mmCIF file of C-alpha atoms in Angstrom:
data_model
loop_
_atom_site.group_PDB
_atom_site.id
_atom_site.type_symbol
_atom_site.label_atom_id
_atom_site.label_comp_id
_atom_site.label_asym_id
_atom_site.label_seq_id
_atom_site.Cartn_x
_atom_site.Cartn_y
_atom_site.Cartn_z
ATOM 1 C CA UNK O 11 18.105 -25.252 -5.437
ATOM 2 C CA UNK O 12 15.506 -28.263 -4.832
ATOM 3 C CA UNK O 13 13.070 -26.260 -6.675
ATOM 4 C CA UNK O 14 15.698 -26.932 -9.515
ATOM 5 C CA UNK O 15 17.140 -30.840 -8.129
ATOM 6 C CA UNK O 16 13.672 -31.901 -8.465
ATOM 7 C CA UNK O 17 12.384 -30.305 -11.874
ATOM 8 C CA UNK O 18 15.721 -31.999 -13.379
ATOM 9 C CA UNK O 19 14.328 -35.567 -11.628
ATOM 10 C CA UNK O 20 11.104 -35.062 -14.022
ATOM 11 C CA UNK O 21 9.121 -34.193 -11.251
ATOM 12 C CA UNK O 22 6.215 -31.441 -11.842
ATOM 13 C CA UNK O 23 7.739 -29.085 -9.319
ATOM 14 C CA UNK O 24 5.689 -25.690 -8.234
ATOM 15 C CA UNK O 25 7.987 -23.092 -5.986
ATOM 16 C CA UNK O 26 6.420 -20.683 -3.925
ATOM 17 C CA UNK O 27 8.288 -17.699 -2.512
ATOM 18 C CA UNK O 28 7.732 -14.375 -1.040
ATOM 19 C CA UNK O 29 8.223 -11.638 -1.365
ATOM 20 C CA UNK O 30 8.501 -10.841 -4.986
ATOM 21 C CA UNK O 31 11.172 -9.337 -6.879
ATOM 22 C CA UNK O 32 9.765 -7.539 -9.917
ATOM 23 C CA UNK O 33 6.646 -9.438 -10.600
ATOM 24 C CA UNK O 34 4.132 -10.611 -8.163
ATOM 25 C CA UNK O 35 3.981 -13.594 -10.752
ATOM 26 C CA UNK O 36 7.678 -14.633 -9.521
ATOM 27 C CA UNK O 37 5.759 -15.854 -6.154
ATOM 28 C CA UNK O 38 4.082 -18.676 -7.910
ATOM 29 C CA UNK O 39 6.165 -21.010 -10.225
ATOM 30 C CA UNK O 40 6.377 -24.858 -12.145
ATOM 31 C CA UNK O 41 9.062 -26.116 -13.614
ATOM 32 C CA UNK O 42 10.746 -22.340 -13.387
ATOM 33 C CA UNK O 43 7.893 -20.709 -15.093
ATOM 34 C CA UNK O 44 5.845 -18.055 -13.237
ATOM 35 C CA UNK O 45 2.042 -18.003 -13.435
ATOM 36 C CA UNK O 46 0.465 -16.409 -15.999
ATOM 37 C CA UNK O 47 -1.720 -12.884 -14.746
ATOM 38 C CA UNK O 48 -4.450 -14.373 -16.539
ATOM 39 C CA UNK O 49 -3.961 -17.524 -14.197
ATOM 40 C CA UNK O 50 -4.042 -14.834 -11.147
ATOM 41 C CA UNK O 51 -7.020 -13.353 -12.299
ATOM 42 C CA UNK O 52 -8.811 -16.520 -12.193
ATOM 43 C CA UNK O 53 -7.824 -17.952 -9.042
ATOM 44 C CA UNK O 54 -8.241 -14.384 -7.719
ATOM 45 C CA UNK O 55 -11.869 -14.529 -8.982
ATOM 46 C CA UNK O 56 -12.522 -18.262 -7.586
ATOM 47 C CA UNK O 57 -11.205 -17.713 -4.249
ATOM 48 C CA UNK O 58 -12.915 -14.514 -3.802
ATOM 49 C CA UNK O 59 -16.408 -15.729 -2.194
ATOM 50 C CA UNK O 60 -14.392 -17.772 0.070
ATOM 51 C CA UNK O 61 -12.275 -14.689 1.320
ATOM 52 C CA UNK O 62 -15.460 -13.068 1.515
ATOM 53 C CA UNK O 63 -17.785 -15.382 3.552
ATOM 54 C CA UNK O 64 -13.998 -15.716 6.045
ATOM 55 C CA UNK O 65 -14.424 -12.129 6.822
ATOM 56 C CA UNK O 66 -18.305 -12.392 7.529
ATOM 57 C CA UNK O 67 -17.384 -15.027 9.924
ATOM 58 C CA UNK O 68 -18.378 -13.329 13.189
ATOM 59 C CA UNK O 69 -15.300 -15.863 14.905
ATOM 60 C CA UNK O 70 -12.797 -14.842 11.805
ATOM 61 C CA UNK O 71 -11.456 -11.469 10.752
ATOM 62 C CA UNK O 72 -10.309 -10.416 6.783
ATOM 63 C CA UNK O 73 -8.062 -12.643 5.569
ATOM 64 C CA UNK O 74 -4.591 -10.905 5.145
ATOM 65 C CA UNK O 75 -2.716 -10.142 2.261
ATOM 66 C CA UNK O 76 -0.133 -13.260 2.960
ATOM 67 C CA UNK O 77 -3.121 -15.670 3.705
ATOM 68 C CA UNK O 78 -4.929 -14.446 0.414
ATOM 69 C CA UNK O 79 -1.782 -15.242 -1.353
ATOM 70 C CA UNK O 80 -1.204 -18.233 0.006
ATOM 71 C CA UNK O 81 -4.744 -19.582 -0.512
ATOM 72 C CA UNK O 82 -3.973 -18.491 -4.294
ATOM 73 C CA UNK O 83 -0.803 -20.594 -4.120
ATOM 74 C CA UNK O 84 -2.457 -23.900 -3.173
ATOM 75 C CA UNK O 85 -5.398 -23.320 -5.495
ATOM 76 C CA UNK O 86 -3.132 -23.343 -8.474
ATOM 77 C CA UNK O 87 -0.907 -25.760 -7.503
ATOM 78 C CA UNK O 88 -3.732 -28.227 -6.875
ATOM 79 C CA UNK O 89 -5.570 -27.403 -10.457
ATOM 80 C CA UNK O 90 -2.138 -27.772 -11.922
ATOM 81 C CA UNK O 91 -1.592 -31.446 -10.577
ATOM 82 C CA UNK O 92 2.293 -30.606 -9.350
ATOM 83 C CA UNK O 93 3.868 -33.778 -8.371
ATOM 84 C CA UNK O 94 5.422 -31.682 -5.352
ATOM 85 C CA UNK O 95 5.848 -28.154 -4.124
ATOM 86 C CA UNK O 96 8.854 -26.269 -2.336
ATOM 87 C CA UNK O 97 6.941 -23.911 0.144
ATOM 88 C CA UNK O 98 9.172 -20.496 1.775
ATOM 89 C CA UNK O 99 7.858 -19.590 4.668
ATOM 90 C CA UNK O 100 6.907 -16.107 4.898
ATOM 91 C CA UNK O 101 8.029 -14.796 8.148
ATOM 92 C CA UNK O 102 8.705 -17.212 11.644
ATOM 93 C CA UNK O 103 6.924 -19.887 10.702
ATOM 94 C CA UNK O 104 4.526 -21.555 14.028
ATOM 95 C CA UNK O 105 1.849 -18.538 12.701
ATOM 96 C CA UNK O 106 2.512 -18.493 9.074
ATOM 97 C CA UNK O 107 0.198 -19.171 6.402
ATOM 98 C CA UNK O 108 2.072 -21.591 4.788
ATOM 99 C CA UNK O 109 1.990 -23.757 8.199
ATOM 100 C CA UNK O 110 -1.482 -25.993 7.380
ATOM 101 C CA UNK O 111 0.887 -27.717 4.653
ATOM 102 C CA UNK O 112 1.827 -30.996 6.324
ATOM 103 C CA UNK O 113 5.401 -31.532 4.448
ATOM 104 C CA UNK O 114 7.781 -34.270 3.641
ATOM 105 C CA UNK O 115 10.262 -32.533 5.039
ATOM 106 C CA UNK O 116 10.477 -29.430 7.441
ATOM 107 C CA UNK O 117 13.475 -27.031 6.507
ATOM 108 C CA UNK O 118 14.847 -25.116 9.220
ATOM 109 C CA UNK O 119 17.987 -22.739 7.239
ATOM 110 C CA UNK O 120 20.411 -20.259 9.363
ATOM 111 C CA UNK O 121 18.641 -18.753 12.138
ATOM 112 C CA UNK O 122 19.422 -14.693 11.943
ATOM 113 C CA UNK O 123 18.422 -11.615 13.589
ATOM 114 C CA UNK O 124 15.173 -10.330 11.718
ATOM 115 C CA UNK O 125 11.762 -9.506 12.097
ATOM 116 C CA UNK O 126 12.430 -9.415 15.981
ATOM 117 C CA UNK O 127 9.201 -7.234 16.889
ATOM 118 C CA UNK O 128 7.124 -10.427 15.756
ATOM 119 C CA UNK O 129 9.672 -13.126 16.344
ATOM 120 C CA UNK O 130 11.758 -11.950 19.637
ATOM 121 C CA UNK O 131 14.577 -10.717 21.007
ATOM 122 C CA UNK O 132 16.777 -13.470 21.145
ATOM 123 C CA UNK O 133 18.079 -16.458 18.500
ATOM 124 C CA UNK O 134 16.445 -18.956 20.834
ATOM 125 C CA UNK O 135 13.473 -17.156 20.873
ATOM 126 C CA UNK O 136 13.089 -16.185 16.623
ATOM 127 C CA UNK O 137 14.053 -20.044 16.926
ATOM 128 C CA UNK O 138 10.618 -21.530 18.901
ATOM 129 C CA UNK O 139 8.601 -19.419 16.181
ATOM 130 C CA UNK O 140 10.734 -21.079 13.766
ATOM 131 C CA UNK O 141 10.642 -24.563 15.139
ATOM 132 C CA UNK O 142 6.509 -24.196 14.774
ATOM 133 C CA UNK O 143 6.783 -25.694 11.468
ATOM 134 C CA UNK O 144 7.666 -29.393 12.689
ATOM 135 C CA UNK O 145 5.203 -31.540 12.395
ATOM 136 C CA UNK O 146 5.071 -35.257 14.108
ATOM 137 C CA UNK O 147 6.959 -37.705 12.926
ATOM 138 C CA UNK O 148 8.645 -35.325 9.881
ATOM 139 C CA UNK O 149 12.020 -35.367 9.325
ATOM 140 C CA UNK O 150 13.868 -31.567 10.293
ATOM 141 C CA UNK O 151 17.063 -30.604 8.349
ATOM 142 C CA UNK O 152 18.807 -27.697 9.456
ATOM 143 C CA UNK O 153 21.523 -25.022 8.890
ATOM 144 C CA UNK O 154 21.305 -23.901 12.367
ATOM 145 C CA UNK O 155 25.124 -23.219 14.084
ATOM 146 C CA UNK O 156 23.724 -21.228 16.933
ATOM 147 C CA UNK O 157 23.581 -23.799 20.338
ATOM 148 C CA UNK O 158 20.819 -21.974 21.848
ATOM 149 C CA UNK O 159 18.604 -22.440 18.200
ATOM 150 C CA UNK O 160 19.784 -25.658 17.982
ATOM 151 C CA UNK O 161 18.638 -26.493 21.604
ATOM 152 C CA UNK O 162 15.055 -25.232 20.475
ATOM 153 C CA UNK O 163 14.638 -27.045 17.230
ATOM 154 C CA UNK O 164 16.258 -30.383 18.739
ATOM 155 C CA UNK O 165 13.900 -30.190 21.858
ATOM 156 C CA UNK O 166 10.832 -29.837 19.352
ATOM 157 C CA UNK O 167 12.068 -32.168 17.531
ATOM 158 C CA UNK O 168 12.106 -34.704 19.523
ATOM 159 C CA UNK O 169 8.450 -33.584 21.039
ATOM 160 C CA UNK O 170 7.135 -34.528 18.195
ATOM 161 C CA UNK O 171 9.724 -38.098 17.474
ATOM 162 C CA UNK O 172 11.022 -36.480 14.324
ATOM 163 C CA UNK O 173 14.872 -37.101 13.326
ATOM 164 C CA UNK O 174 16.940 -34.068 12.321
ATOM 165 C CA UNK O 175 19.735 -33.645 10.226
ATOM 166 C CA UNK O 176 22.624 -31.199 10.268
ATOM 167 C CA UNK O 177 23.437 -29.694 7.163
ATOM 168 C CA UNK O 178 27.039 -30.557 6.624
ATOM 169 C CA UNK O 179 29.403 -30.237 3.850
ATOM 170 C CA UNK O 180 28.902 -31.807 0.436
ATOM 171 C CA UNK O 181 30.807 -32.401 -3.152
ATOM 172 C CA UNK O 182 28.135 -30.728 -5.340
ATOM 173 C CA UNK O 183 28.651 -27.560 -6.765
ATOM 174 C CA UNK O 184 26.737 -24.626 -7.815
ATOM 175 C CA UNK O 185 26.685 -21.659 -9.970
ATOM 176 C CA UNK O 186 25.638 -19.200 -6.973
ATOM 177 C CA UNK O 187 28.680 -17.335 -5.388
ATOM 178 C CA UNK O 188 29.394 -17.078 -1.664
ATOM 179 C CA UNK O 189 30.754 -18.949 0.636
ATOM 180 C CA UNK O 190 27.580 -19.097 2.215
ATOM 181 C CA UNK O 191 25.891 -20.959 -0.411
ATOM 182 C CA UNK O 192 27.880 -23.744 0.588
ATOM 183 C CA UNK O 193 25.673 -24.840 3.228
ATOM 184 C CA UNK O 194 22.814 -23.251 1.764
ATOM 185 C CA UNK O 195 23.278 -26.292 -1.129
ATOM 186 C CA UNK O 196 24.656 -28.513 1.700
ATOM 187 C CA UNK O 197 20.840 -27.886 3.075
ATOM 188 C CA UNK O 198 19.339 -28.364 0.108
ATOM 189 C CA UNK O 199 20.641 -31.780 -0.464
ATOM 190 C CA UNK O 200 19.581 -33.305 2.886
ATOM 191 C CA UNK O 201 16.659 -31.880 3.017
ATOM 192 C CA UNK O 202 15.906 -33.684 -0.777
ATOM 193 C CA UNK O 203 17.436 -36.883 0.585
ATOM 194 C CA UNK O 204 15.625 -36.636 3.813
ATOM 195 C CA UNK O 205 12.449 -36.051 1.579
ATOM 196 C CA UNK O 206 12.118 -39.870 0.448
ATOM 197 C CA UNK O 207 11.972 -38.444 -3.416
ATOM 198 C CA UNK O 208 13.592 -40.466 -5.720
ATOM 199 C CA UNK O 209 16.200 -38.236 -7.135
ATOM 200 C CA UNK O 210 19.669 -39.266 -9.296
ATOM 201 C CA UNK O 211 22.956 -38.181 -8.511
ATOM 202 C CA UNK O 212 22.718 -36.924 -12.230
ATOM 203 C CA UNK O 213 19.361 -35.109 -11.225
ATOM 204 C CA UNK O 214 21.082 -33.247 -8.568
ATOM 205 C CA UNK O 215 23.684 -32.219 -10.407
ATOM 206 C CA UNK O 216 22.264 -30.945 -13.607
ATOM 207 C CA UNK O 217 19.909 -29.169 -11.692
ATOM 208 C CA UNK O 218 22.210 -27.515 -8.832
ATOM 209 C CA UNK O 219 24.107 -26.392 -12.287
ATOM 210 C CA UNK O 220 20.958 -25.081 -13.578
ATOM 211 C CA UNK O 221 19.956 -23.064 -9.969
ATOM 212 C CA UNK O 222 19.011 -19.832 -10.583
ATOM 213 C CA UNK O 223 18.388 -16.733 -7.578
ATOM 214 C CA UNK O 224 17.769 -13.080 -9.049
ATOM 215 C CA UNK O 225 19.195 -10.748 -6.505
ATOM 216 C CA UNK O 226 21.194 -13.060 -4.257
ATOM 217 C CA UNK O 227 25.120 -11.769 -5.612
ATOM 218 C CA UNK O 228 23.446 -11.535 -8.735
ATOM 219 C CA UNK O 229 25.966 -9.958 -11.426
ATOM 220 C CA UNK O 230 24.921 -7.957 -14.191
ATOM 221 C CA UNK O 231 27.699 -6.474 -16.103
ATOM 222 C CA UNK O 232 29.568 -4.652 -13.814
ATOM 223 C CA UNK O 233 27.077 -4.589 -11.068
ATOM 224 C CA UNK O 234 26.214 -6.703 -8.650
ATOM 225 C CA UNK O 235 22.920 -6.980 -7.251
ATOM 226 C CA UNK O 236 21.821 -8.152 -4.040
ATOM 227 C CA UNK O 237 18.784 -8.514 -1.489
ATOM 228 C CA UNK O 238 20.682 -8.401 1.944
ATOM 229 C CA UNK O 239 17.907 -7.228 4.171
ATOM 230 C CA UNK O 240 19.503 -7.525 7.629
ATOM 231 C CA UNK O 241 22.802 -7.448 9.362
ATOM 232 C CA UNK O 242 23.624 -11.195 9.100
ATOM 233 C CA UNK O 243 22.616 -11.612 5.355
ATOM 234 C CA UNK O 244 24.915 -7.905 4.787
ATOM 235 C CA UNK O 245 27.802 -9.791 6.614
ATOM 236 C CA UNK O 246 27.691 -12.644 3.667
ATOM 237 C CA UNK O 247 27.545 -9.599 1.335
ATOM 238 C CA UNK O 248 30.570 -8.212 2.363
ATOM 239 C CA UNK O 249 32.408 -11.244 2.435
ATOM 240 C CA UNK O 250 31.871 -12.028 -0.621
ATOM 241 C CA UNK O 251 32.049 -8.781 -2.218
ATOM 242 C CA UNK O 252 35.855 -9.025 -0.342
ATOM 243 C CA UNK O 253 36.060 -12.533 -1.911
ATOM 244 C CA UNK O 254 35.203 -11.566 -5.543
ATOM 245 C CA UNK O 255 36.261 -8.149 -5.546
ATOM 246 C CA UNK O 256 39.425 -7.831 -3.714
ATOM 247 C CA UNK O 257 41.009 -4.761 -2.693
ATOM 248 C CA UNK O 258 38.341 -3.091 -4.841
ATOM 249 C CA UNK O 259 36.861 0.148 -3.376
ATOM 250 C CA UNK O 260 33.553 -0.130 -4.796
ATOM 251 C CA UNK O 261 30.106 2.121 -5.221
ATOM 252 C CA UNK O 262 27.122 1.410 -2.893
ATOM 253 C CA UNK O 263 23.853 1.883 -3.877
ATOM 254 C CA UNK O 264 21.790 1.681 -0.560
ATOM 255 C CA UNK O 265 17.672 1.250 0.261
ATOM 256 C CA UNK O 266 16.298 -0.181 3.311
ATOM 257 C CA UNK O 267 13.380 -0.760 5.123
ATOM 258 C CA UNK O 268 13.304 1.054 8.089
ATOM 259 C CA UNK O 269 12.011 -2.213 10.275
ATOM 260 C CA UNK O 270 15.568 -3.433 9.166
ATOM 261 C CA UNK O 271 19.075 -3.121 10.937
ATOM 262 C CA UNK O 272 19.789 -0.525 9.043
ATOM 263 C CA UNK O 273 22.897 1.105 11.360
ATOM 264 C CA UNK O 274 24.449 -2.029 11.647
ATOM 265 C CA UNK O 275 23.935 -3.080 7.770
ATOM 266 C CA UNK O 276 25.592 0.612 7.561
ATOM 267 C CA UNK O 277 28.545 -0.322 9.678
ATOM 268 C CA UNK O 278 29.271 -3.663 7.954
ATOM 269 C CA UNK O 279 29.389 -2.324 4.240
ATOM 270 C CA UNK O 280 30.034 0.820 4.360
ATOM 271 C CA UNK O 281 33.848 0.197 5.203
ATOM 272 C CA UNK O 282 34.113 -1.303 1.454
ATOM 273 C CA UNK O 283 32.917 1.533 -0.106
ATOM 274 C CA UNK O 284 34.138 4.665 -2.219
ATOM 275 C CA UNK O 285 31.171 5.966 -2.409
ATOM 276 C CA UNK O 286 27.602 5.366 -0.833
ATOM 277 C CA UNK O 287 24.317 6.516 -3.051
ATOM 278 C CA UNK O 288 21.148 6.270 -0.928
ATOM 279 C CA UNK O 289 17.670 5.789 -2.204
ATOM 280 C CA UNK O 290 14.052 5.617 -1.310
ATOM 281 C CA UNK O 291 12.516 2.117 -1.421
ATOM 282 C CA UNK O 292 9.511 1.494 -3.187
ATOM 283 C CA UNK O 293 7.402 0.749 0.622
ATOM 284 C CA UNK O 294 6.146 2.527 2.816
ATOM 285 C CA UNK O 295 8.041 1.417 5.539
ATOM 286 C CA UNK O 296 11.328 2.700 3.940
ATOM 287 C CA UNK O 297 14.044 4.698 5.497
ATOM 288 C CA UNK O 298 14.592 7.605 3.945
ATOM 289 C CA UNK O 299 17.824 8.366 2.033
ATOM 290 C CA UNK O 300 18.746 11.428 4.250
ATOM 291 C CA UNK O 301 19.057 8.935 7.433
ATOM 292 C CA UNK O 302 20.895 6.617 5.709
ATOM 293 C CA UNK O 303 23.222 9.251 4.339
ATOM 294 C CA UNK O 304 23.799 10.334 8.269
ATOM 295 C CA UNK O 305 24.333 7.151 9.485
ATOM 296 C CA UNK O 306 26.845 5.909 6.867
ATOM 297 C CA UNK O 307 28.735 9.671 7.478
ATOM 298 C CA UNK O 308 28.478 8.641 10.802
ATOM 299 C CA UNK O 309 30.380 5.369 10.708
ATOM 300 C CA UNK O 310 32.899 6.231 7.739
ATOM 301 C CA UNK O 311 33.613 9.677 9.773
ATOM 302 C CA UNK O 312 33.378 11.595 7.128
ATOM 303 C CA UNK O 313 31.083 14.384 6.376
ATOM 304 C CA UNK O 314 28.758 13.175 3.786
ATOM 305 C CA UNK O 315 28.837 15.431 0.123
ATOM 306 C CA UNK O 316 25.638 16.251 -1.648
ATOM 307 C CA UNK O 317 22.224 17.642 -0.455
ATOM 308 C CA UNK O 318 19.103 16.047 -1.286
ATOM 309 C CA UNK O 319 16.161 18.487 -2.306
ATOM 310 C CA UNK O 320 13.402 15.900 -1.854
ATOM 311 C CA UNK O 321 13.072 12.160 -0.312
ATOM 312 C CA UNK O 322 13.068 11.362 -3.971
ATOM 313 C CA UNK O 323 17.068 12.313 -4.881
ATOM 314 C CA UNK O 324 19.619 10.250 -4.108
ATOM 315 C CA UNK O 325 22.047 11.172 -1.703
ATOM 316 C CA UNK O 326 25.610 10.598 -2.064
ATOM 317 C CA UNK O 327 28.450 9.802 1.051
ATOM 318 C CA UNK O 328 32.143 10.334 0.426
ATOM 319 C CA UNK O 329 33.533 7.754 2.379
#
């Protein structure tokens, strides 16, 4: 959504995200348009010596994938003279590449239970890694609810004399569906006001109309597809499934990671569901379809129908 705000405001706007969806282009963006491969190629090929002479280092290991990527990222935005860049953090935040950028803004959204085995056990704990991004004297919006997270980012907050802002309710609109996108625009906006950009009430709203986000309750035809990746995220899911689709017994096609939630992600959606398909992800890291299948015959208590002959078939629950 800023990404968008701020391209409407004529501003040269570059977006990086992570991961990727379908092409590892999608992580690198201006004005909405990925890079070109070509552009990769050649950034790839510049940066190179650098990565190399890194790993050499006798203090410094090889670079990793994210910090490669990341490198890449501000390469191309610098030789492509953006006016301003929206920056996702890739996981946490205090040890995450994209923490040397000193921003106008730091943009803490709803805190969640993910990635725990890097970012602990507890809210107020995946909070502090979190709360690393602050930098002194930056303004902090958040879309933290949780007291304990709160507690954290406030108290760094004010370590470093940096106001915050609590993302509250707004009268823009958007074309994304959920409830939850609510705040998420609600974040959005404070974060661009808190930013010091000179931006339009027009701006914003021609470009929250234009916000685009493949995979987030993204309907195509009579599907919907969608990116939940932990039990929070499936939670939104369901509700607005339930919100869009109600009373509607409706097919699941299920992948996960198996560093994921995946019972309780199992437990959450598989209640609005006829049927439940599950399939290999493209990682190896993936659960495999059979242990999905038990755990969603598990919680639907029903015996699940179909046999898989490999990893590779789908495998169906009646639920």
């Amino acid at each position: 959504m800023s990404h968008a705000v701020l391209t409407a405001a004529g501003y040269r706007t570059g977006l990086y995200t992570s991961p990727h969806l379908v092409s590892f282009c999608e992580r690198f963006q201006i004005k909405g348009q990925p890079i070109a491969a070509a552009d990769v190629v050649r950034v790839v090929e510049q940066l190179k010596p650098v990565l190399d002479k890194v790993a050499a280092h006798p203090e410094f290991r090889q670079p990793t994938f994210f910090e490669a990527v990341t490198a890449l990222a501000l390469q191309y935005f610098r030789e492509q003279d953006v006016d301003v860049v929206v920056w996702e953090t890739g996981l946490g935040g205090r040890l995450d590449a994209t923490n040397v950028v000193t921003p106008l803004v730091s943009v803490i959204t709803n805190i969640a239970f993910d990635h725990m085995q890097y970012l602990g056990e507890t809210l107020a704990q995946i909070a502090h890694e979190k709360a690393g991004i602050i930098k002194p004297r930056v303004p902090v919006v958040t879309a933290t609810s949780d007291p304990d997270a709160l507690a954290v980012i406030r108290g760094q907050a004010a370590l470093l004399e940096c106001p915050v802002t609590i993302a509250a309710g707004h009268e823009f609109t958007t074309p994304l569906l959920g409830q939850h996108q609510i705040i998420n625009c609600a974040t959005a906006i404070a974060a661009l006001k808190a930013s010091g950009l000179e931006i339009s009430e027009t701006a914003t709203r021609a470009g929250l109309a234009k916000t685009k986000w493949p995979g987030r309750f993204q309907i195509v035809g009579n599907v919907v597809l969608d990116g939940a990746h932990n039990a929070d995220a499936a939670r939104r899911l369901a509700a607005t499934l339930q919100e869009y689709f109600p009373g509607r017994r409706l097919k699941l096609i299920l992948g996960v990671l198996r560093d994921k939630n995946y019972d309780e992600m199992c437990r959450i959606l598989a209640p609005l569901a006829a049927e439940i398909i599950c399939v290999p992800v493209r990682a190896n890291a993936r659960v495999i379809p059979t242990n999905l299948r038990s755990c969603a015959g598990r919680l639907t208590h029903r015996r699940p129908s179909a046999l898989p002959r490999t990893s590779r078939t789908p495998v169906r629950a009646k639920t």
